[in-house]
Short mmCIF file of C-alpha atoms in Angstrom, two decimals:
data_model
loop_
_atom_site.label_atom_id
_atom_site.label_comp_id
_atom_site.label_asym_id
_atom_site.label_seq_id
_atom_site.Cartn_x
_atom_site.Cartn_y
_atom_site.Cartn_z
CA UNK A 685 101.17 107.09 124.54
CA UNK A 686 103.60 105.02 126.61
CA UNK A 687 101.95 101.79 125.40
CA UNK A 688 102.20 102.93 121.76
CA UNK A 689 105.90 103.66 122.23
CA UNK A 690 106.58 100.24 123.80
CA UNK A 691 104.66 98.55 120.98
CA UNK A 692 106.76 100.50 118.45
CA UNK A 693 109.99 99.31 120.09
CA UNK A 694 108.80 95.70 119.83
CA UNK A 695 107.71 96.03 116.20
CA UNK A 696 111.08 97.33 114.96
CA UNK A 697 113.16 94.47 116.41
CA UNK A 698 113.48 92.88 112.94
CA UNK A 699 115.80 95.77 112.01
CA UNK A 700 119.52 95.83 112.78
CA UNK A 701 120.65 97.53 116.01
CA UNK A 702 121.90 100.68 114.18
CA UNK A 703 118.63 100.89 112.23
CA UNK A 704 116.58 100.48 115.41
CA UNK A 705 118.50 103.37 116.92
CA UNK A 706 117.74 105.50 113.86
CA UNK A 707 114.00 104.77 113.85
CA UNK A 708 113.78 105.45 117.61
CA UNK A 709 115.46 108.79 116.97
CA UNK A 710 112.74 109.50 114.39
CA UNK A 711 110.07 108.55 116.91
CA UNK A 712 111.26 111.08 119.49
CA UNK A 713 111.72 113.61 116.71
CA UNK A 714 108.03 113.18 115.74
CA UNK A 715 106.84 113.33 119.36
CA UNK A 716 108.64 116.65 119.80
CA UNK A 717 107.32 118.03 116.49
CA UNK A 718 103.71 117.15 117.40
CA UNK A 719 104.03 117.79 121.15
CA UNK A 720 101.24 120.38 121.41
CA UNK A 721 98.85 118.69 119.00
CA UNK A 722 95.82 116.54 119.81
CA UNK A 723 93.57 114.48 117.55
CA UNK A 724 89.78 114.89 117.52
CA UNK A 725 89.66 111.81 119.74
CA UNK A 726 91.69 113.69 122.37
CA UNK A 727 94.75 111.47 121.93
CA UNK A 728 98.22 112.94 121.33
CA UNK A 729 98.75 113.40 117.59
CA UNK A 730 102.09 111.60 117.75
CA UNK A 731 100.26 108.40 118.71
CA UNK A 732 98.73 108.30 115.21
CA UNK A 733 102.19 108.67 113.67
CA UNK A 734 103.63 105.88 115.85
CA UNK A 735 100.75 103.52 115.02
CA UNK A 736 101.12 104.24 111.30
CA UNK A 737 104.81 103.37 111.57
CA UNK A 738 103.92 100.17 113.46
CA UNK A 739 101.86 99.02 110.48
CA UNK A 740 104.82 99.64 108.17
CA UNK A 741 107.04 97.70 110.59
CA UNK A 742 104.54 94.81 110.55
CA UNK A 743 105.19 94.60 106.80
CA UNK A 744 108.92 94.37 107.56
CA UNK A 745 109.75 97.29 105.29
CA UNK A 746 113.12 99.04 105.44
CA UNK A 747 114.12 101.64 108.03
CA UNK A 748 113.53 104.54 105.60
CA UNK A 749 109.89 103.51 105.14
CA UNK A 750 109.37 103.20 108.92
CA UNK A 751 110.97 106.60 109.56
CA UNK A 752 108.97 108.24 106.76
CA UNK A 753 105.78 106.73 108.19
CA UNK A 754 106.38 108.23 111.62
CA UNK A 755 107.27 111.62 110.08
CA UNK A 756 104.56 111.58 107.39
CA UNK A 757 102.54 114.47 108.87
CA UNK A 758 105.40 116.69 110.04
CA UNK A 759 105.55 118.88 106.92
CA UNK A 760 101.80 119.37 106.66
CA UNK A 761 100.91 119.74 110.35
CA UNK A 762 103.99 121.28 112.04
CA UNK A 763 106.48 124.07 111.37
CA UNK A 764 109.17 121.65 110.20
CA UNK A 765 110.74 122.14 106.78
CA UNK A 766 111.61 119.27 104.43
CA UNK A 767 115.26 120.36 104.52
CA UNK A 768 115.35 119.65 108.27
CA UNK A 769 114.07 116.11 107.71
CA UNK A 770 116.69 115.57 105.00
CA UNK A 771 119.42 116.91 107.30
CA UNK A 772 118.44 114.56 110.14
CA UNK A 773 117.35 111.43 108.27
CA UNK A 774 118.69 111.61 104.73
CA UNK A 775 117.52 112.21 101.20
CA UNK A 776 115.46 109.01 100.82
CA UNK A 777 113.33 109.68 103.91
CA UNK A 778 112.80 113.28 102.81
CA UNK A 779 111.73 112.05 99.38
CA UNK A 780 109.18 109.65 100.92
CA UNK A 781 107.78 112.24 103.35
CA UNK A 782 107.52 114.77 100.53
CA UNK A 783 105.72 112.19 98.37
CA UNK A 784 103.14 111.42 101.06
CA UNK A 785 102.65 115.14 101.76
CA UNK A 786 102.09 115.95 98.07
CA UNK A 787 99.33 113.38 97.87
CA UNK A 788 97.49 115.58 100.34
CA UNK A 789 94.01 114.66 101.45
CA UNK A 790 92.05 113.03 98.67
CA UNK A 791 88.62 114.57 98.33
CA UNK A 792 86.96 112.63 95.55
CA UNK A 793 84.20 110.07 95.23
CA UNK A 794 82.84 108.38 92.12
CA UNK A 795 79.86 110.66 91.68
CA UNK A 796 77.96 110.45 88.43
CA UNK A 797 76.85 114.04 88.13
CA UNK A 798 77.14 117.08 85.86
CA UNK A 799 79.45 119.77 87.17
CA UNK A 800 77.79 123.15 86.71
CA UNK A 801 79.36 125.98 88.69
CA UNK A 802 82.92 127.26 88.30
CA UNK A 803 83.51 126.38 91.95
CA UNK A 804 82.49 122.75 91.35
CA UNK A 805 84.70 122.54 88.27
CA UNK A 806 87.68 123.97 90.15
CA UNK A 807 87.14 121.52 93.00
CA UNK A 808 86.85 118.62 90.56
CA UNK A 809 90.12 119.64 88.86
CA UNK A 810 91.90 119.74 92.23
CA UNK A 811 90.57 116.29 93.12
CA UNK A 812 91.67 114.82 89.80
CA UNK A 813 95.11 116.38 90.18
CA UNK A 814 95.48 114.69 93.57
CA UNK A 815 94.70 111.32 92.03
CA UNK A 816 97.17 111.97 89.21
CA UNK A 817 99.84 112.65 91.83
CA UNK A 818 98.99 109.44 93.65
CA UNK A 819 99.50 107.25 90.60
CA UNK A 820 102.65 109.07 89.53
CA UNK A 821 103.97 108.61 93.07
CA UNK A 822 103.21 104.89 92.77
CA UNK A 823 105.31 104.69 89.63
CA UNK A 824 108.26 106.40 91.31
CA UNK A 825 108.22 104.66 94.69
CA UNK A 826 105.59 102.22 95.91
CA UNK A 827 106.51 102.96 99.53
CA UNK A 828 104.86 106.39 99.30
CA UNK A 829 101.48 104.82 98.60
CA UNK A 830 101.92 102.02 101.17
CA UNK A 831 102.54 104.70 103.83
CA UNK A 832 99.46 106.57 102.63
CA UNK A 833 97.40 103.37 102.97
CA UNK A 834 98.76 102.82 106.49
CA UNK A 835 97.85 106.40 107.37
CA UNK A 836 94.29 105.90 106.12
CA UNK A 837 93.89 102.60 108.00
CA UNK A 838 94.83 104.25 111.28
CA UNK A 839 92.58 107.24 110.61
CA UNK A 840 89.63 104.92 109.99
CA UNK A 841 90.00 103.50 113.50
CA UNK A 842 89.23 106.89 115.07
CA UNK A 843 86.38 107.87 112.75
CA UNK A 844 83.84 108.05 115.59
CA UNK A 845 85.46 111.23 116.91
CA UNK A 846 84.51 113.18 113.75
CA UNK A 847 81.29 114.87 112.69
CA UNK A 848 78.79 112.55 110.89
CA UNK A 849 79.26 114.30 107.52
CA UNK A 850 83.05 113.94 107.78
CA UNK A 851 82.74 110.28 108.77
CA UNK A 852 80.59 109.53 105.72
CA UNK A 853 82.90 111.34 103.30
CA UNK A 854 86.05 109.66 104.62
CA UNK A 855 84.39 106.23 104.69
CA UNK A 856 83.24 106.64 101.06
CA UNK A 857 86.73 107.66 99.99
CA UNK A 858 88.06 104.57 101.73
CA UNK A 859 85.66 102.23 99.93
CA UNK A 860 86.05 103.88 96.56
CA UNK A 861 89.75 104.75 96.45
CA UNK A 862 91.90 103.23 99.16
CA UNK A 863 90.43 99.70 99.35
CA UNK A 864 90.62 99.17 95.54
CA UNK A 865 94.18 100.51 95.63
CA UNK A 866 95.13 97.98 98.33
CA UNK A 867 93.55 95.22 96.23
CA UNK A 868 95.44 96.19 93.08
CA UNK A 869 98.68 96.08 95.08
CA UNK A 870 97.80 92.57 96.28
CA UNK A 871 97.34 93.65 99.92
CA UNK A 872 94.28 91.53 100.61
CA UNK A 873 94.21 91.79 104.40
CA UNK A 874 94.55 95.58 104.30
CA UNK A 875 91.76 95.80 101.71
CA UNK A 876 89.47 93.77 103.97
CA UNK A 877 90.24 95.90 107.02
CA UNK A 878 89.62 99.17 105.17
CA UNK A 879 86.31 97.92 103.78
CA UNK A 880 85.08 96.61 107.12
CA UNK A 881 85.94 99.88 108.89
CA UNK A 882 84.09 101.92 106.24
CA UNK A 883 81.08 99.59 105.90
CA UNK A 884 79.03 100.73 108.98
CA UNK A 885 79.34 104.41 108.01
CA UNK A 886 78.47 104.10 104.33
CA UNK A 887 75.79 101.39 104.64
CA UNK A 888 74.65 101.52 108.30
CA UNK A 889 71.34 99.66 107.86
CA UNK A 890 72.89 96.88 105.80
CA UNK A 891 75.72 96.58 108.32
CA UNK A 892 73.31 96.17 111.26
CA UNK A 893 71.23 93.62 109.34
CA UNK A 894 74.28 91.56 108.44
CA UNK A 895 75.74 91.66 111.96
CA UNK A 896 72.50 90.32 113.43
CA UNK A 897 72.18 87.73 110.66
CA UNK A 898 75.61 86.18 111.07
CA UNK A 899 76.12 86.33 114.85
CA UNK A 900 74.64 82.87 115.43
CA UNK A 901 76.00 81.45 112.16
CA UNK A 902 79.59 82.43 113.02
CA UNK A 903 79.45 80.83 116.47
CA UNK A 904 77.97 77.55 115.25
CA UNK A 905 80.25 77.44 112.23
CA UNK A 906 83.42 77.94 114.28
CA UNK A 907 82.51 75.11 116.68
CA UNK A 908 81.87 72.79 113.74
CA UNK A 909 85.13 73.71 112.03
CA UNK A 910 87.10 72.89 115.17
CA UNK A 911 85.87 69.30 114.79
CA UNK A 912 86.86 69.30 111.11
CA UNK A 913 90.27 70.72 112.00
CA UNK A 914 90.97 67.93 114.55
CA UNK A 915 89.91 65.24 112.08
CA UNK A 916 92.08 66.70 109.31
CA UNK A 917 95.16 67.12 111.51
CA UNK A 918 95.11 63.39 112.26
CA UNK A 919 95.19 62.64 108.51
CA UNK A 920 97.96 65.16 107.85
CA UNK A 921 100.08 63.80 110.71
CA UNK A 922 99.68 60.29 109.31
CA UNK A 923 100.94 61.59 105.95
CA UNK A 924 103.85 63.35 107.75
CA UNK A 925 102.79 66.75 106.44
CA UNK A 926 103.62 69.67 108.71
CA UNK A 927 100.72 72.10 108.52
CA UNK A 928 99.08 75.02 110.27
CA UNK A 929 95.28 75.14 110.06
CA UNK A 930 93.57 78.45 110.72
CA UNK A 931 89.94 79.47 110.77
CA UNK A 932 89.38 82.21 108.20
CA UNK A 933 86.38 84.47 108.79
CA UNK A 934 85.13 86.28 105.70
CA UNK A 935 85.32 90.06 105.93
CA UNK A 936 81.89 91.62 106.50
CA UNK A 937 81.86 93.98 103.53
CA UNK A 938 83.06 91.24 101.18
CA UNK A 939 80.34 88.96 102.58
CA UNK A 940 77.67 91.62 102.01
CA UNK A 941 78.80 92.11 98.40
CA UNK A 942 78.66 88.35 97.85
CA UNK A 943 75.23 88.02 99.47
CA UNK A 944 73.85 90.48 96.92
CA UNK A 945 74.66 87.90 94.24
CA UNK A 946 72.92 85.13 96.20
CA UNK A 947 69.57 86.79 97.04
CA UNK A 948 70.81 87.52 100.59
CA UNK A 949 70.66 83.79 101.40
CA UNK A 950 73.48 83.24 103.88
CA UNK A 951 73.08 79.45 103.65
CA UNK A 952 74.45 79.63 100.09
CA UNK A 953 77.72 81.21 101.26
CA UNK A 954 80.09 78.31 101.86
CA UNK A 955 83.11 80.42 102.82
CA UNK A 956 81.44 82.42 105.61
CA UNK A 957 83.97 80.73 107.88
CA UNK A 958 86.52 78.57 106.06
CA UNK A 959 89.72 76.70 106.87
CA UNK A 960 93.12 77.84 105.63
CA UNK A 961 95.91 75.26 105.53
CA UNK A 962 99.48 76.60 105.41
CA UNK A 963 102.28 74.15 104.55
CA UNK A 964 106.01 74.23 103.79
CA UNK A 965 106.10 73.46 100.07
CA UNK A 966 104.11 73.52 96.85
CA UNK A 967 104.22 69.72 96.66
CA UNK A 968 102.65 69.59 100.13
CA UNK A 969 99.84 71.85 98.87
CA UNK A 970 98.86 69.28 96.27
CA UNK A 971 99.29 66.40 98.73
CA UNK A 972 96.86 68.11 101.11
CA UNK A 973 94.40 68.61 98.26
CA UNK A 974 94.61 64.89 97.51
CA UNK A 975 94.00 64.00 101.17
CA UNK A 976 90.95 66.28 101.33
CA UNK A 977 89.44 64.75 98.19
CA UNK A 978 90.15 61.22 99.42
CA UNK A 979 88.56 61.94 102.78
CA UNK A 980 85.58 63.97 101.53
CA UNK A 981 83.76 64.39 98.24
CA UNK A 982 84.54 67.65 96.41
CA UNK A 983 81.86 69.87 94.91
CA UNK A 984 81.99 69.92 91.12
CA UNK A 985 83.31 73.19 89.70
CA UNK A 986 84.60 74.48 93.04
CA UNK A 987 88.27 73.48 92.67
CA UNK A 988 90.54 76.41 91.74
CA UNK A 989 94.28 76.20 91.19
CA UNK A 990 95.71 79.68 91.72
CA UNK A 991 99.17 78.18 92.25
CA UNK A 992 99.53 77.06 88.64
CA UNK A 993 97.65 80.15 87.43
CA UNK A 994 98.09 83.01 89.94
CA UNK A 995 95.76 85.99 90.00
CA UNK A 996 97.26 89.12 88.41
CA UNK A 997 97.80 90.73 91.83
CA UNK A 998 100.07 87.82 92.82
CA UNK A 999 97.58 85.76 94.83
CA UNK A 1000 98.38 82.03 94.94
CA UNK A 1001 96.48 79.22 96.69
CA UNK A 1002 94.51 76.08 96.02
CA UNK A 1003 90.78 76.40 96.71
CA UNK A 1004 88.42 73.48 97.10
CA UNK A 1005 84.95 72.99 98.57
CA UNK A 1006 83.94 69.57 99.92
CA UNK A 1007 81.07 67.73 101.58
CA UNK A 1008 82.66 67.38 105.00
CA UNK A 1009 81.69 65.91 108.40
CA UNK A 1010 77.93 65.42 108.82
CA UNK A 1011 77.54 66.19 105.11
CA UNK A 1012 78.12 69.92 105.65
CA UNK A 1013 79.87 71.98 102.99
CA UNK A 1014 83.27 73.47 103.85
CA UNK A 1015 85.69 75.58 101.80
CA UNK A 1016 89.45 75.08 102.17
CA UNK A 1017 92.36 77.25 101.06
CA UNK A 1018 95.79 75.62 100.80
CA UNK A 1019 99.01 77.62 100.44
CA UNK A 1020 102.66 77.82 101.43
CA UNK A 1021 103.97 80.29 104.02
CA UNK A 1022 105.40 82.57 101.33
CA UNK A 1023 102.09 82.47 99.43
CA UNK A 1024 100.33 83.43 102.65
CA UNK A 1025 102.58 86.47 103.10
CA UNK A 1026 101.97 87.44 99.47
CA UNK A 1027 98.19 87.09 99.87
CA UNK A 1028 98.16 89.20 103.02
CA UNK A 1029 100.68 91.91 102.13
CA UNK A 1030 101.02 91.89 98.33
CA UNK A 1031 103.82 94.03 96.98
CA UNK A 1032 105.15 94.62 100.50
CA UNK A 1033 105.61 90.87 101.07
CA UNK A 1034 108.81 90.47 99.06
CA UNK A 1035 110.74 93.54 100.09
CA UNK A 1036 114.50 93.53 99.59
CA UNK A 1037 117.13 95.81 100.98
CA UNK A 1038 119.09 97.65 98.29
CA UNK A 1039 119.93 101.12 97.06
CA UNK A 1040 117.03 101.14 94.59
CA UNK A 1041 114.43 99.57 96.88
CA UNK A 1042 110.95 100.92 96.38
CA UNK A 1043 111.30 101.74 92.72
CA UNK A 1044 109.18 99.81 90.25
CA UNK A 1045 112.20 98.92 88.12
CA UNK A 1046 113.80 97.33 91.18
CA UNK A 1047 110.62 95.45 92.08
CA UNK A 1048 110.27 94.13 88.54
CA UNK A 1049 113.86 92.95 88.56
CA UNK A 1050 114.11 91.50 92.06
CA UNK A 1051 110.75 90.51 93.52
CA UNK A 1052 109.78 87.42 91.60
CA UNK A 1053 106.52 86.84 93.48
CA UNK A 1054 105.15 90.26 92.55
CA UNK A 1055 103.12 89.96 89.31
CA UNK A 1056 104.95 91.77 86.52
CA UNK A 1057 101.81 92.62 84.58
CA UNK A 1058 100.19 94.33 87.55
CA UNK A 1059 103.23 96.49 88.28
CA UNK A 1060 103.55 97.41 84.61
CA UNK A 1061 99.92 98.50 84.78
CA UNK A 1062 100.87 101.03 87.47
CA UNK A 1063 103.73 102.35 85.36
CA UNK A 1064 101.62 102.59 82.20
CA UNK A 1065 98.84 104.35 84.11
CA UNK A 1066 101.22 106.99 85.43
CA UNK A 1067 102.77 107.43 81.98
CA UNK A 1068 99.60 108.11 80.02
CA UNK A 1069 98.15 110.33 82.75
CA UNK A 1070 101.02 112.76 82.38
CA UNK A 1071 99.98 113.36 78.77
CA UNK A 1072 96.22 113.38 79.28
CA UNK A 1073 94.92 116.95 79.43
CA UNK A 1074 91.17 116.43 79.78
CA UNK A 1075 90.26 115.90 83.45
CA UNK A 1076 86.78 114.55 82.66
CA UNK A 1077 88.31 112.01 80.28
CA UNK A 1078 90.84 111.10 82.96
CA UNK A 1079 88.08 110.62 85.54
CA UNK A 1080 86.09 108.39 83.18
CA UNK A 1081 89.13 106.28 82.31
CA UNK A 1082 90.07 105.97 85.97
CA UNK A 1083 86.62 104.66 86.86
CA UNK A 1084 86.99 101.96 84.23
CA UNK A 1085 90.64 101.00 84.75
CA UNK A 1086 90.93 101.29 88.49
CA UNK A 1087 87.62 101.25 90.31
CA UNK A 1088 85.52 98.87 88.21
CA UNK A 1089 85.03 95.16 88.89
CA UNK A 1090 87.74 92.99 87.36
CA UNK A 1091 87.75 89.85 85.23
CA UNK A 1092 90.59 87.37 84.75
CA UNK A 1093 91.08 85.92 81.27
CA UNK A 1094 93.88 83.83 79.77
CA UNK A 1095 96.28 83.77 76.85
CA UNK A 1096 96.57 80.45 74.93
CA UNK A 1097 99.74 79.80 76.98
CA UNK A 1098 97.83 80.13 80.24
CA UNK A 1099 99.07 83.58 81.32
CA UNK A 1100 96.49 85.55 83.30
CA UNK A 1101 95.37 88.97 82.05
CA UNK A 1102 93.50 91.28 84.43
CA UNK A 1103 90.90 93.52 82.75
CA UNK A 1104 87.93 95.64 83.83
CA UNK A 1105 84.53 93.99 83.53
CA UNK A 1106 83.01 94.75 80.12
CA UNK A 1107 86.32 94.47 78.25
CA UNK A 1108 86.51 93.17 74.68
CA UNK A 1109 89.18 91.38 72.57
CA UNK A 1110 90.52 94.82 71.60
CA UNK A 1111 91.25 95.60 75.27
CA UNK A 1112 92.88 92.19 75.68
CA UNK A 1113 95.12 92.73 72.63
CA UNK A 1114 96.42 96.08 73.89
CA UNK A 1115 96.88 94.66 77.39
CA UNK A 1116 99.32 92.15 75.87
CA UNK A 1117 101.28 94.76 73.86
CA UNK A 1118 100.55 97.85 71.77
CA UNK A 1119 101.97 96.05 68.71
CA UNK A 1120 99.53 93.16 69.22
CA UNK A 1121 96.66 95.64 69.39
CA UNK A 1122 97.76 97.67 66.36
CA UNK A 1123 98.20 94.53 64.21
CA UNK A 1124 95.04 92.79 65.41
CA UNK A 1125 92.78 91.54 62.58
CA UNK A 1126 90.68 88.97 64.44
CA UNK A 1127 90.12 87.17 67.73
CA UNK A 1128 89.14 83.75 69.06
CA UNK A 1129 87.42 83.17 72.39
CA UNK A 1130 87.74 79.60 73.67
CA UNK A 1131 88.78 78.45 70.20
CA UNK A 1132 85.94 80.13 68.27
CA UNK A 1133 86.17 83.19 66.02
CA UNK A 1134 84.38 86.18 67.50
CA UNK A 1135 83.64 89.87 66.88
CA UNK A 1136 85.75 92.63 68.40
CA UNK A 1137 82.63 93.84 70.23
CA UNK A 1138 82.15 90.58 72.19
CA UNK A 1139 82.32 91.04 75.97
CA UNK A 1140 84.88 88.85 77.70
CA UNK A 1141 83.97 86.70 80.70
CA UNK A 1142 85.98 85.31 83.61
CA UNK A 1143 88.04 82.30 82.52
CA UNK A 1144 87.86 82.95 78.76
CA UNK A 1145 90.91 81.95 76.71
CA UNK A 1146 91.65 84.64 74.14
CA UNK A 1147 93.75 84.27 71.00
CA UNK A 1148 94.55 87.35 68.93
CA UNK A 1149 95.09 86.93 65.19
CA UNK A 1150 97.68 89.38 63.88
CA UNK A 1151 98.75 90.62 60.48
CA UNK A 1152 101.68 93.04 60.28
CA UNK A 1153 100.35 94.27 56.94
CA UNK A 1154 97.27 95.55 58.76
CA UNK A 1155 96.82 99.30 58.33
CA UNK A 1156 96.46 99.73 62.10
CA UNK A 1157 93.55 100.34 64.46
CA UNK A 1158 90.32 101.79 63.10
CA UNK A 1159 88.43 104.75 64.53
CA UNK A 1160 85.33 102.58 65.11
CA UNK A 1161 87.35 100.40 67.51
CA UNK A 1162 86.78 103.16 70.05
CA UNK A 1163 83.14 102.03 70.21
CA UNK A 1164 84.13 98.72 71.82
CA UNK A 1165 87.46 99.52 73.47
CA UNK A 1166 86.89 99.99 77.21
CA UNK A 1167 90.31 100.41 78.83
CA UNK A 1168 92.21 103.68 78.78
CA UNK A 1169 95.29 101.83 77.51
CA UNK A 1170 93.50 100.58 74.39
CA UNK A 1171 91.63 103.84 73.80
CA UNK A 1172 94.75 106.00 74.15
CA UNK A 1173 96.70 103.85 71.64
CA UNK A 1174 93.80 103.92 69.15
CA UNK A 1175 93.33 107.69 69.51
CA UNK A 1176 97.05 108.33 69.08
CA UNK A 1177 97.22 106.18 65.94
CA UNK A 1178 94.12 107.80 64.42
CA UNK A 1179 95.51 111.29 65.09
CA UNK A 1180 98.82 110.52 63.38
CA UNK A 1181 97.00 109.25 60.27
CA UNK A 1182 94.99 112.43 59.78
#
């Protein structure tokens, strides 16, 4: 406990002296509130709260977020009232703690089954209601969900102390709910950690197989990349480019998913261990790319420019794969320091200090690196959920919009649109704007006219042909509209025309 407290004091040093004093006050407040409580692991309960707050401090969030993180379990697990938290730490902290508490403990997995008994139906309704609350909370204040993710990450680290059935349930929830949520918020490192912590509990045999398979590969690969790193640093120094080069090890769960697409042949995975080059400016990114391609021959089709065309969750980098020393294939990622922070921490990377911090409207206005389309998706999702009465319909839409695999397609101007796999031009049109969808009369994919039922693929360029004289969406569009956004607009229009 003493070590956790010292670590906490170190983590909060980025805050001003008065703010540090306030968050230390919250720490001792939490220790007192949880003083007679132990975790299943035998550790003091307050240690979990401190470690959760340390994660929030690592993201350099504001003092209110850090305080709320350390107090996040006080309402649910102690005799404290919300009014007492507001009295001691203010309205904003109370709002955040209340938001995390209301999310409760999510008890839902993506099970494809028929609910039969009244008990099962009641449980399902409660689970769906919890998810509704989570997305509505996201729309009001992103910090609530970031604290919830930090809480889950810390809980995953003590999973061994639970019963096997509990471990499996929590690990499944993590893979199916929390990790996708972290991804959609652009928090790539957190997503990887959550997946890797859940992997051995959900897929124990596959985990053991993969660990044994890669042990030797990792060791050999790292030694080889050290030689590549030394050779490259000489070239970068000659070009007077200041750069940090790090070895990037692919997360285990992500590697396992990728291996399934490559017949479990680990020799076909070029980014098992890759090199990440971090530089000071965008121009340096492209200079480094030029040096790599001058020094070594690039693989055709393996160059990706996510700086010019960022992913919808804000990710930016240059990717290239080359035939390197000894003819071996190596993948490189090149990015600036700010891009690296964005890739690791997503929405949390560009936090600002202001009265309205945390709200989506503030983020949209102030944080330029956060992708506007992705944040609008959160707001739209919360909006239509509040009007959707059918829980089964909500569950089905959520599986498609939130948990399914994603594809990235483009507008003719090069803007990226993030859609669930299996989407059609109709989904694309409504993702742009409801007016575009309602007035859609045709579509082109990569310059060629196509049917509305055509499935979109990664990298497609979509052009929607509009006619304002169009009578609006047709009922049969529901047969090939996949996203909840498109389907809800079509249903609403059809109902008004009855």
